[in-house]
Tab-separated table of C-alpha atoms and ligand atoms in Angstrom:
chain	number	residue	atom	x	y	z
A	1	UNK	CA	0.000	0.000	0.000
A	2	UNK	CA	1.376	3.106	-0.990
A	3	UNK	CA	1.395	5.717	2.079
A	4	UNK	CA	1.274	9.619	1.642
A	5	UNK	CA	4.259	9.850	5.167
A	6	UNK	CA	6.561	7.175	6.991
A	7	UNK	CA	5.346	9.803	10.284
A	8	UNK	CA	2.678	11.637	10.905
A	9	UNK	CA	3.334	13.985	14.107
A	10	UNK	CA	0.119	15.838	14.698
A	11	UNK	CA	1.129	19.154	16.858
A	12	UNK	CA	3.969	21.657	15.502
A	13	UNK	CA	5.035	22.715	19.459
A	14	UNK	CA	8.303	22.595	20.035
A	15	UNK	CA	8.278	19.013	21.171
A	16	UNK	CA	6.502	17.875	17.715
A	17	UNK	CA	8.890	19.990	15.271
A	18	UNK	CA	11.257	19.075	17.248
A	19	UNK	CA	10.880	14.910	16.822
A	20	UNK	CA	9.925	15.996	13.189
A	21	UNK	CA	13.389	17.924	12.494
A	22	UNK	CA	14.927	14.568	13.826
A	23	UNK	CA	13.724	12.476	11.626
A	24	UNK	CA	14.047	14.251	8.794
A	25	UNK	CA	17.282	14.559	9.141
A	26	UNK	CA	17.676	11.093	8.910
A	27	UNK	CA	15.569	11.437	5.518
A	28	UNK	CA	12.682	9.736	7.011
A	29	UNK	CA	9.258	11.109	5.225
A	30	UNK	CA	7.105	13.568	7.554
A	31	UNK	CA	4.245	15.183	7.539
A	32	UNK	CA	3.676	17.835	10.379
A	33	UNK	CA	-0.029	18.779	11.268
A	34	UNK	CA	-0.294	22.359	13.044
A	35	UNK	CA	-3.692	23.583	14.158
A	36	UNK	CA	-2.024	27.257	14.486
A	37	UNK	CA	0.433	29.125	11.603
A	38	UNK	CA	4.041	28.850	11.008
A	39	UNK	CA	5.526	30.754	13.850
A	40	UNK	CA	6.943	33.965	13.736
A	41	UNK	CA	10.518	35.322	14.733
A	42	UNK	CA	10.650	36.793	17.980
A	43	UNK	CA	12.011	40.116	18.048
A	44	UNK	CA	11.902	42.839	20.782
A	45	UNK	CA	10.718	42.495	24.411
A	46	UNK	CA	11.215	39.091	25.781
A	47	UNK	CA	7.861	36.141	25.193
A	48	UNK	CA	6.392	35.218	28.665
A	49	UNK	CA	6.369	31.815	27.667
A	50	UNK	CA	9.892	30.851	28.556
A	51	UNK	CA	11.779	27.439	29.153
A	52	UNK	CA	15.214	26.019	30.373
A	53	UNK	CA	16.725	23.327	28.228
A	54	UNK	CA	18.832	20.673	29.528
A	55	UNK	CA	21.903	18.951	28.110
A	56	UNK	CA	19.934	15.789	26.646
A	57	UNK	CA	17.431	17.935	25.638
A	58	UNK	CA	20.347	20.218	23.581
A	59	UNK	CA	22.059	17.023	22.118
A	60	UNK	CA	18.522	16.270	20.627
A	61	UNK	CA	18.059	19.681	18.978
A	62	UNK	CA	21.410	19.833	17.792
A	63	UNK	CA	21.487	16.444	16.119
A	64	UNK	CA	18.435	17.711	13.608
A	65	UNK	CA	21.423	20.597	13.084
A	66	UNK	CA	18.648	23.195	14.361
A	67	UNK	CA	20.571	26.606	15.076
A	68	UNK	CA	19.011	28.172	18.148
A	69	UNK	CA	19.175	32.271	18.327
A	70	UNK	CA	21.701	32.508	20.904
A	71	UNK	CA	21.270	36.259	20.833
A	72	UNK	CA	17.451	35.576	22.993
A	73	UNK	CA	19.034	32.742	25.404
A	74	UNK	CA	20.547	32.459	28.767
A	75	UNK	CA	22.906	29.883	29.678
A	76	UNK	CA	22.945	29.452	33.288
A	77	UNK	CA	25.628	27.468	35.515
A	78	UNK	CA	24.193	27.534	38.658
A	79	UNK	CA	20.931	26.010	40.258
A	80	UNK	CA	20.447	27.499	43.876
A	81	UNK	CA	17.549	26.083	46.030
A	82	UNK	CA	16.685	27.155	49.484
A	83	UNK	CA	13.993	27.213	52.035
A	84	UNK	CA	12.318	30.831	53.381
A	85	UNK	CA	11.430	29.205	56.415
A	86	UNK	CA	14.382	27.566	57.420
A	87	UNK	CA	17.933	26.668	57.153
A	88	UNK	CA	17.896	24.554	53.955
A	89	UNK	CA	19.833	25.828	51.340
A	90	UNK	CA	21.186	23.450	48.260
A	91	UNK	CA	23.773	25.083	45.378
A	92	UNK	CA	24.401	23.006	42.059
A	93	UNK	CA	26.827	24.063	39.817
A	94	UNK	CA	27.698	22.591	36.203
A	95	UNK	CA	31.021	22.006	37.132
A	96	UNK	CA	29.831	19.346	39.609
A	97	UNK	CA	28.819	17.075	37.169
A	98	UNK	CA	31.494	18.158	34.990
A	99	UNK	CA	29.384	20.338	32.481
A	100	UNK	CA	30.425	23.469	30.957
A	101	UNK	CA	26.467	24.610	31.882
A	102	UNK	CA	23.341	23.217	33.374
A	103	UNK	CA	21.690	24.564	30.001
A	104	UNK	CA	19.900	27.428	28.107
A	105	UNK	CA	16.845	29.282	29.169
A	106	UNK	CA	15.086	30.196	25.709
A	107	UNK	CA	11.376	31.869	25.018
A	108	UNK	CA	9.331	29.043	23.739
A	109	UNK	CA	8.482	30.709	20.332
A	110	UNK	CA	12.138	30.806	19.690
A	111	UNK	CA	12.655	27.691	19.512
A	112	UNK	CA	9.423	26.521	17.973
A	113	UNK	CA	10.770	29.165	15.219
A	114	UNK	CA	14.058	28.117	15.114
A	115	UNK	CA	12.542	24.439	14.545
A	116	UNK	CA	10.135	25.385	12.120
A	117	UNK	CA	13.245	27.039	9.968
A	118	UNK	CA	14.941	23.768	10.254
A	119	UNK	CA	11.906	21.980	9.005
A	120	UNK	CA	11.451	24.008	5.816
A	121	UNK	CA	14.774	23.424	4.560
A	122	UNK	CA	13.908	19.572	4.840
A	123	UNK	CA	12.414	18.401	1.586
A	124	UNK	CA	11.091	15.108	2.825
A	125	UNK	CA	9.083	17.160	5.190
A	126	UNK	CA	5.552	18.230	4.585
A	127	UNK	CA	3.884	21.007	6.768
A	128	UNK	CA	-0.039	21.055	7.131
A	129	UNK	CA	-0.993	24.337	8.703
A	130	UNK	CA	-3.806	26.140	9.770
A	131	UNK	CA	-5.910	22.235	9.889
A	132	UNK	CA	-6.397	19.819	12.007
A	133	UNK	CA	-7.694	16.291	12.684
A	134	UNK	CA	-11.085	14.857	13.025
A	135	UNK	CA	-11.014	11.130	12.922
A	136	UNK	CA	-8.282	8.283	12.565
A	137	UNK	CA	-8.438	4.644	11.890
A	138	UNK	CA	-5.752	1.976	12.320
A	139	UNK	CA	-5.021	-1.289	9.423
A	140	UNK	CA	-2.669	-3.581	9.527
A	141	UNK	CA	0.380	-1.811	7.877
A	142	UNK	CA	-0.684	1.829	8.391
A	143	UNK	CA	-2.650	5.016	10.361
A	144	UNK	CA	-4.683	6.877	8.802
A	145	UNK	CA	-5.637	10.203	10.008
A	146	UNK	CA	-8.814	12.963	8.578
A	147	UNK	CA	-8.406	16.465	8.087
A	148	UNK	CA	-10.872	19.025	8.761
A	149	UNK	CA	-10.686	19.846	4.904
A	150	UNK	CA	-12.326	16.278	3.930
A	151	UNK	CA	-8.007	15.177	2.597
A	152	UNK	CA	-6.921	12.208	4.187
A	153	UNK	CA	-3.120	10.651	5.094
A	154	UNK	CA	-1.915	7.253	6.133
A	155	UNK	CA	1.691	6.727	7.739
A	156	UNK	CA	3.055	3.707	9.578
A	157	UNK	CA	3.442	5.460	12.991
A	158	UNK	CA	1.113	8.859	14.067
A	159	UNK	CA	2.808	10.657	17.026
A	160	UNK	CA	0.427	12.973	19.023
A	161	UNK	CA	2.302	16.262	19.959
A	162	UNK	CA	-0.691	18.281	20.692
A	163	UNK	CA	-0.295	19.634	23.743
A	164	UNK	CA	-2.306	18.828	26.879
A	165	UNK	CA	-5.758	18.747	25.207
A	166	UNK	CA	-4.940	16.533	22.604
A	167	UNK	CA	-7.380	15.464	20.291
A	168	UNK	CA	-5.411	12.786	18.786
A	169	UNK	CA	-5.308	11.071	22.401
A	170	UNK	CA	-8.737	12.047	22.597
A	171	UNK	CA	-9.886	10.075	19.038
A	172	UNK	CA	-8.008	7.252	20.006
A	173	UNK	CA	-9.923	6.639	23.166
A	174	UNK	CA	-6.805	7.330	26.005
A	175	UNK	CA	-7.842	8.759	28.957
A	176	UNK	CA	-5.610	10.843	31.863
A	177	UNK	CA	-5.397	11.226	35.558
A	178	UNK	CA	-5.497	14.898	36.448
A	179	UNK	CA	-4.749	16.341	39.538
A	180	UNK	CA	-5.487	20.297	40.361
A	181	UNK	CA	-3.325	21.650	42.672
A	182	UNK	CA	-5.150	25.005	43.085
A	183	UNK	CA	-2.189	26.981	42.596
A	184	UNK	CA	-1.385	29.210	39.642
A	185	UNK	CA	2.222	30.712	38.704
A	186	UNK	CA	2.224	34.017	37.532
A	187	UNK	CA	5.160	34.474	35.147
A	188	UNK	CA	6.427	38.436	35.352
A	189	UNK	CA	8.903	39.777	32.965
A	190	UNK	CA	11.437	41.853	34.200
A	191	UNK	CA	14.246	44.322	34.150
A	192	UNK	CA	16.894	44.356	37.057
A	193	UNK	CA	19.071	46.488	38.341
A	194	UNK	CA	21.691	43.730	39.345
A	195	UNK	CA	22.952	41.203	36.280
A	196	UNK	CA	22.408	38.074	37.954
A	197	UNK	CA	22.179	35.999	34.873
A	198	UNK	CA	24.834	32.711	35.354
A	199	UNK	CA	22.368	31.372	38.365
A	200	UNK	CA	18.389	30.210	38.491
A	201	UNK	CA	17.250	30.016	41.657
A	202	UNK	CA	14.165	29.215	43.488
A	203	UNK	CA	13.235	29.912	46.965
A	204	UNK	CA	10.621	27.826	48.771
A	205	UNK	CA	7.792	29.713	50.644
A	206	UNK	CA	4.458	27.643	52.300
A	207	UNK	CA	2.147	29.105	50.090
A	208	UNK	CA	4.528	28.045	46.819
A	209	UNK	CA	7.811	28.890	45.488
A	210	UNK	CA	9.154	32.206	44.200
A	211	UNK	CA	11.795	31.825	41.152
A	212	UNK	CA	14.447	33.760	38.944
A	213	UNK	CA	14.923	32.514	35.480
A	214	UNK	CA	17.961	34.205	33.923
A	215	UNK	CA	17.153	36.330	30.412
A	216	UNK	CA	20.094	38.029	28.312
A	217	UNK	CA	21.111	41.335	29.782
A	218	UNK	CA	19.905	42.592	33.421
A	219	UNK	CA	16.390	40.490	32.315
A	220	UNK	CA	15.035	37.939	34.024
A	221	UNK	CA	11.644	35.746	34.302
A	222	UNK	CA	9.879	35.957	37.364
A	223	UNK	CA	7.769	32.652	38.802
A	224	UNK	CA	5.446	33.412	41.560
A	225	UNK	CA	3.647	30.829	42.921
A	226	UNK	CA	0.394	31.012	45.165
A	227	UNK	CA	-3.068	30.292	45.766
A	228	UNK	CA	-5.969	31.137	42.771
A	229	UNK	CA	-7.066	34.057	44.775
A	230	UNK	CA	-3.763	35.395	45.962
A	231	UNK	CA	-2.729	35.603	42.223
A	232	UNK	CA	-5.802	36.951	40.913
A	233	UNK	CA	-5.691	39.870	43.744
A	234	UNK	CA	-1.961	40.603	41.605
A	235	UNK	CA	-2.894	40.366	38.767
A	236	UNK	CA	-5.253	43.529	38.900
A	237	UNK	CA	-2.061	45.536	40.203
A	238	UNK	CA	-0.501	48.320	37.977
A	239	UNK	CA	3.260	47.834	36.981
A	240	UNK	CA	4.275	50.125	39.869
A	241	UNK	CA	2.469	48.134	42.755
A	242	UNK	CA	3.851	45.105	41.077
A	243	UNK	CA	6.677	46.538	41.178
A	244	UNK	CA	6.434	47.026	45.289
A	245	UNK	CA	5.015	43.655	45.696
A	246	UNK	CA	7.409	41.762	44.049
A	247	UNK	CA	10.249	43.673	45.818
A	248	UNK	CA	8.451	42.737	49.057
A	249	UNK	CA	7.962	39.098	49.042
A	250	UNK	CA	11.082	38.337	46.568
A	251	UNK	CA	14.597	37.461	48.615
A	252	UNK	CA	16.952	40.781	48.715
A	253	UNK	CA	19.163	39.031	46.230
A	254	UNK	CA	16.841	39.731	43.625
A	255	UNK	CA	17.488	43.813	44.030
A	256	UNK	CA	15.460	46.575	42.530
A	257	UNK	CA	13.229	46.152	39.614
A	258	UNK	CA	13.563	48.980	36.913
A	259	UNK	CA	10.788	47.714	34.861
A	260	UNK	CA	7.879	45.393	34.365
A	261	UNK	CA	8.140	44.183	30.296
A	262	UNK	CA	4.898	41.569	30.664
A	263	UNK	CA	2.617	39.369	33.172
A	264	UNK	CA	0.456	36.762	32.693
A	265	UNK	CA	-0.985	33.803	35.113
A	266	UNK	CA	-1.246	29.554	34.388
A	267	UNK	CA	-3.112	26.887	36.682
A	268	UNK	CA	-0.776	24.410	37.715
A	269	UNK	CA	-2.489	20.846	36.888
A	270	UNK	CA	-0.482	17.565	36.834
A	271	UNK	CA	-2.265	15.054	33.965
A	272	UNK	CA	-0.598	11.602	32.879
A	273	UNK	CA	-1.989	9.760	29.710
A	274	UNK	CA	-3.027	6.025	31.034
A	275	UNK	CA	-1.741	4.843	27.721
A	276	UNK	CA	1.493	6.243	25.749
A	277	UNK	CA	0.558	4.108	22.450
A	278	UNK	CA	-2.277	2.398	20.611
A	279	UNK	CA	-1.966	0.693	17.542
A	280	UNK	CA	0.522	2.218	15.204
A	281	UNK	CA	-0.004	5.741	17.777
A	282	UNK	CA	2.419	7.493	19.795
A	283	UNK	CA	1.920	9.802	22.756
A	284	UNK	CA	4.797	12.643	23.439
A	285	UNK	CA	5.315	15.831	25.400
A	286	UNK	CA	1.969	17.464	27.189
A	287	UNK	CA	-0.437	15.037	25.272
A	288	UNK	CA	1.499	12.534	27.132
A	289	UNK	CA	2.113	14.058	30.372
A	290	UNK	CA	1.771	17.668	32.548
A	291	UNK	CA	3.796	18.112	35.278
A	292	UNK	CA	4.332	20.781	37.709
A	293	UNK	CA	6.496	23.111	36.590
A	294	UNK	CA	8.369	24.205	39.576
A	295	UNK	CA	11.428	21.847	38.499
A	296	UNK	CA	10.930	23.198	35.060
A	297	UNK	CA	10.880	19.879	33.409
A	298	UNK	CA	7.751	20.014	31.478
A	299	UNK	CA	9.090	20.584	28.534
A	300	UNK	CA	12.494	18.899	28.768
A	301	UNK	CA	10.678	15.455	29.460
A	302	UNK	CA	8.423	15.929	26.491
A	303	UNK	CA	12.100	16.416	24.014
A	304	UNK	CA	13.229	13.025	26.067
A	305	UNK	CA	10.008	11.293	25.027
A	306	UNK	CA	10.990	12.249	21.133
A	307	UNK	CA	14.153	11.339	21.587
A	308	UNK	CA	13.578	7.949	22.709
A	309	UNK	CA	10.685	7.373	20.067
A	310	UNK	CA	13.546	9.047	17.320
A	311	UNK	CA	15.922	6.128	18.247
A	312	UNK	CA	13.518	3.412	17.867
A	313	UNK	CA	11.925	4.619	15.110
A	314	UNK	CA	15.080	4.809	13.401
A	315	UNK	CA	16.368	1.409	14.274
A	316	UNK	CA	12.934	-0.226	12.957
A	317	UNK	CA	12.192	-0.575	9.509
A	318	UNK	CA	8.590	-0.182	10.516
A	319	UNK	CA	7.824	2.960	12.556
A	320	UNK	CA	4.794	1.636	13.210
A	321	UNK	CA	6.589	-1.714	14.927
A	322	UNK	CA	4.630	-2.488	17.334
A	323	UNK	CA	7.550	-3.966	20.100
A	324	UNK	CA	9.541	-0.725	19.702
A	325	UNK	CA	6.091	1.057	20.657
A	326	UNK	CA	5.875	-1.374	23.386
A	327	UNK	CA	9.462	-0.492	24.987
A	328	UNK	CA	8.808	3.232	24.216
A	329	UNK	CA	6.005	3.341	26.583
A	330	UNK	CA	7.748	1.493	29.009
A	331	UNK	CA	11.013	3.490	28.657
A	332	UNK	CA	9.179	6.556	28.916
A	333	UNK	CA	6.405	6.121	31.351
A	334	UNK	CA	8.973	4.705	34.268
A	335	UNK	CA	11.181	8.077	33.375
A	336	UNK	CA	8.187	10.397	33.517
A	337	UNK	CA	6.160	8.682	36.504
A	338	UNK	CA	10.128	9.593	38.684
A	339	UNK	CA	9.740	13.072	37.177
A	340	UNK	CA	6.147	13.385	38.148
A	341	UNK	CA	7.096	12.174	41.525
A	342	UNK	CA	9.990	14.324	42.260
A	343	UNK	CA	7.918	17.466	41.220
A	344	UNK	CA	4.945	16.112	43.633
A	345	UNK	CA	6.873	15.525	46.532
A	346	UNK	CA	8.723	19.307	46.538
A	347	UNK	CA	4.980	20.350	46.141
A	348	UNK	CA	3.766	18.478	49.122
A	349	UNK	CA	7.207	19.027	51.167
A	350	UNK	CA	7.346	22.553	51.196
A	351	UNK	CA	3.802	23.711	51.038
A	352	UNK	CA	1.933	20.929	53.204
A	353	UNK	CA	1.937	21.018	56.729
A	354	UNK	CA	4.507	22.191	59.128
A	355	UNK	CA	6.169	18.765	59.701
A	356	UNK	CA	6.454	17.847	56.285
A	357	UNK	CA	8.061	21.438	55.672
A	358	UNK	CA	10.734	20.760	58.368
A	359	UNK	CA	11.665	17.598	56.503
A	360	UNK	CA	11.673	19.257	52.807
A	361	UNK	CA	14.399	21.835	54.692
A	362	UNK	CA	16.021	19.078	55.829
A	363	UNK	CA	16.006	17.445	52.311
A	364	UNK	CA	17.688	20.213	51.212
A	365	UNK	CA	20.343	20.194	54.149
A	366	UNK	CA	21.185	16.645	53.016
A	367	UNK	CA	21.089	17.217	49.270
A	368	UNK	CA	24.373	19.931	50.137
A	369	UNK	CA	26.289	17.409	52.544
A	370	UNK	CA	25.545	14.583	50.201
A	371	UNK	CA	27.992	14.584	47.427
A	372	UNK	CA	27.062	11.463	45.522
A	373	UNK	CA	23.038	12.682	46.034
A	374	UNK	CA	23.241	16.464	44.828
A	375	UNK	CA	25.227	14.247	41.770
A	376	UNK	CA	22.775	12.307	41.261
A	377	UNK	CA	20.109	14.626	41.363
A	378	UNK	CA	21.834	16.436	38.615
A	379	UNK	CA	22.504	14.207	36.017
A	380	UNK	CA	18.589	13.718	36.600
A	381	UNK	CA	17.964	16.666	36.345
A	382	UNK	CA	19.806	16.957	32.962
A	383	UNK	CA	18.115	13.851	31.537
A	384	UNK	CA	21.445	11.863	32.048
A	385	UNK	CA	21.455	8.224	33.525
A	386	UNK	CA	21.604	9.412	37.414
A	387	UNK	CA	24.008	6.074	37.933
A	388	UNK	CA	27.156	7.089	35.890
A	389	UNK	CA	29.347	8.302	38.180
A	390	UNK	CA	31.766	9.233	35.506
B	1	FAD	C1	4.209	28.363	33.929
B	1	FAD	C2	4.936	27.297	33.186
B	1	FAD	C3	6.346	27.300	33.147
B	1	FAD	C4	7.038	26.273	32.483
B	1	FAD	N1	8.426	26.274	32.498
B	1	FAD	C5	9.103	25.238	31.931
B	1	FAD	C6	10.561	25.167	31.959
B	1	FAD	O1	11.263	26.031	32.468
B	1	FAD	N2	11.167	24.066	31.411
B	1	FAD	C7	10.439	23.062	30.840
B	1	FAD	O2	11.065	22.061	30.395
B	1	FAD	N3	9.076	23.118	30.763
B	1	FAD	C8	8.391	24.168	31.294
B	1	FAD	N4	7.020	24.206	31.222
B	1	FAD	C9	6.301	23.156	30.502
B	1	FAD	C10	6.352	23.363	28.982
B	1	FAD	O3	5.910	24.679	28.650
B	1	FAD	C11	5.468	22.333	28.291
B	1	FAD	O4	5.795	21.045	28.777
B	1	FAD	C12	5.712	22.366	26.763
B	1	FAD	O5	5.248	23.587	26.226
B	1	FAD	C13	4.975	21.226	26.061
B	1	FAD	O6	5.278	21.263	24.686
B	1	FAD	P1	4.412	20.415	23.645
B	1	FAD	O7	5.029	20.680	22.309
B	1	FAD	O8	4.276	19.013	24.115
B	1	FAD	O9	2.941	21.030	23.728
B	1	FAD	P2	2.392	22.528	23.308
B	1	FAD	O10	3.469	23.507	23.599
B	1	FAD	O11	1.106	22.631	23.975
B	1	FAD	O12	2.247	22.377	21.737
B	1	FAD	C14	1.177	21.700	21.142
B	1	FAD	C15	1.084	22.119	19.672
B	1	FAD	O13	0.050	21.359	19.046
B	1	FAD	C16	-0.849	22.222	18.353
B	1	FAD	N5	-2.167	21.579	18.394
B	1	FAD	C17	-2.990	21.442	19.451
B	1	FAD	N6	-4.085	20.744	19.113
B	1	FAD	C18	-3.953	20.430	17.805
B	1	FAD	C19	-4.750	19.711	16.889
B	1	FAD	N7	-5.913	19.186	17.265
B	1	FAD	N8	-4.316	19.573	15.615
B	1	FAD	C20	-3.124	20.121	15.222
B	1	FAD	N9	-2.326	20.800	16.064
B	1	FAD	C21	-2.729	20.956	17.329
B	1	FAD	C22	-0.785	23.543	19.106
B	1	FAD	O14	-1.185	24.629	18.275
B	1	FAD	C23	0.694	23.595	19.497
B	1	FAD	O15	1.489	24.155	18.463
B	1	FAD	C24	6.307	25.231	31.859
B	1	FAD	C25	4.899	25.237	31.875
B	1	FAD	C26	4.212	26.257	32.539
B	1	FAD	C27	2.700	26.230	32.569
């Protein structure tokens, strides 16, 4: 049967661009489905939307030879951690686990651009924009997937990259657990008066954790998380009395504020797909899996997922194959559930109740003294096996 892809990736995000640019490097056929536009260049004041990338997550971009703007990133070398209410107080630096940098922190749309460029220099790559799906059907050798404008396509494998909502994981009948935990982070772009930008840091508070992300120049990303109400009450402050507030509840380090560039807020949810796969179907990034963001993961576990389904694809002749699906999902579902995990239990140890506060502090007392743990912790962290020692 002659098929119109070898792939079908249904989502253009950064995590589905960026698992088609992979493949299509390695000449396989794609066809990209985007429910949005090509995205635009960034230019000017910072995007709210930003994201750290980690060294796996780097090696995977730069193996579809992807250039990323380096002009609108921020590598950062040091992670600092500490507790408002207590003693704890962990410091990770690159060198520890003998990096040159933990990674970049890059505005989403940058790198969904810088993909996108990538993908139209590929001529085995097809882009489908501005449509999206509305039914699919598995046979024997091949997906096939609908189109809003009546045009159907068949491929051996069709990856869902659509975000959180997907429909794909939707029309193929794969439901999620979802977890609320009634907290939003508002995400405040700033100007500072201090350059502070080789270090992201995050201090832990009981209503939720206030954090610096490092932007080019005196700039920086500001994560404040609270309660739904508490947030809401900010959000209806002017730049000035944002201004005051932040320099009020943020740690001293973080210095004067010379101007507020944007603000906007996001629920915090947790979701896990029950299923990764179906029959000739793949499950990556958000449609797979939402975690909280304090660890800022999210995204970085979503480029893992493509990675892993990139290798296996690659050493199948069918994409489709239906045992390389099989040890995708279990690959990527043990990695994830430890990620999910990890994220919950900072959640629950810093913000729950006063005893379980006292022991996140002392996690973090243990994490410094620990040599072999902070290690560990890192090459987690950076998507690296957390047992090499060397
Ligand atoms: C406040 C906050 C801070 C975060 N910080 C970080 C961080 O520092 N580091 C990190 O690693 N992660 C972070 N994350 C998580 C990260 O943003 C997400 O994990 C990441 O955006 C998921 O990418 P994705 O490509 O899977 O999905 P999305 O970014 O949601 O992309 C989905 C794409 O699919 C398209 N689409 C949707 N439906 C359809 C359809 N039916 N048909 C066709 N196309 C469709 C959409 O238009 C979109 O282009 C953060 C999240 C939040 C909320």
């Amino acid at each position: 049967m002659q098929r119109d892809h070898d792939i079908i990736i249904v989502g253009g995000g950064m995590v589905g661009a960026a698992l088609a640019a992979r493949l299509g490097q390695a000449g396989r056929r794609v066809g990209l489905i985007e429910r949005g536009s090509a995205p635009q260049a960034p230019e000017g004041d910072f995007d709210l939307r930003i994201s750290s990338l980690n060294k796996r997550s780097l090696d995977f971009i730069a193996a579809s030879h992807t250039d990323l703007p380096l002009e609108r990133t921020c590598a950062f070398r040091h992670i600092e951690v500490w507790n408002q209410e207590g003693s704890g107080h962990s410091l990770f630096s690159a060198r520890d686990s003998d990096l040159e940098q933990f990674g970049l922190f890059i505005e989403n749309v940058a790198l969904q651009h810088a993909l996108w460029q990538r993908l139209e220099a590929m001529p085995c790559v097809t882009l489908y924009t501005d449509t999206t799906i509305v039914s699919t059907l598995a046979g024997v050798d091949a997906r096939m997937v609908e189109l809003d404008s009546g045009q159907t396509l068949s491929a051996e494998l069709v990856v869902g990259a659509d975000g959180a909502r997907s429909q794909l994981r939707e029309l193929a009948g794969i439901g999620v657990l979802t977890h609320d935990y009634h907290q939003r982070a508002m995400i405040v772009n700033v100007e500072t008066a201090l350059p502070q930008q080789d270090v992201s840091w995050q201090c832990f508070t009981p209503t939720g954790p206030l954090a610096m992300l490092p932007l080019p120049g005196h700039r920086a990303s500001l994560v404040w998380y609270d309660k739904e109400a508490a947030t809401q009450a900010r959000e209806a402050l002017d730049d000035d009395a944002l201004k005051a507030a932040i320099e009020a509840a943020f740690p001293k380090r973080l210095g004067g504020i010379t101007r507020v560039n944007a603000r906007a807020s996001f629920p915090i949810k947790r979701q896990h797909a029950k299923r990764y796969t179906a029959k000739r179907l793949a499950l990556i990034g958000d449609a797979a899996h939402v975690v909280h963001p304090l660890a800022g993961q999210g995204l970085n576990i979503g480029l893992h997922d493509a990675d892993t389904l990139a290798e296996l694809i690659l050493s199948h002749t069918d994409a489709g194959d239906a045992s390389a699906l099989q040890r995708f999902e279990w690959q990527r579902r043990l990695a994830n559930q430890a990620m999910i995990a990890a994220t919950d239990s900072f959640h629950h140890l810093f913000t729950g109740v006063k005893p379980l506060r006292q022991l996140g502090d002392l996690s973090l007392h243990l994490a410094e003294r620990l040599p072999f743990a902070k290690r560990m912790m890192m090459q987690q962290a950076n998507g690296l096996n957390p047992f090499k020692w060397r």
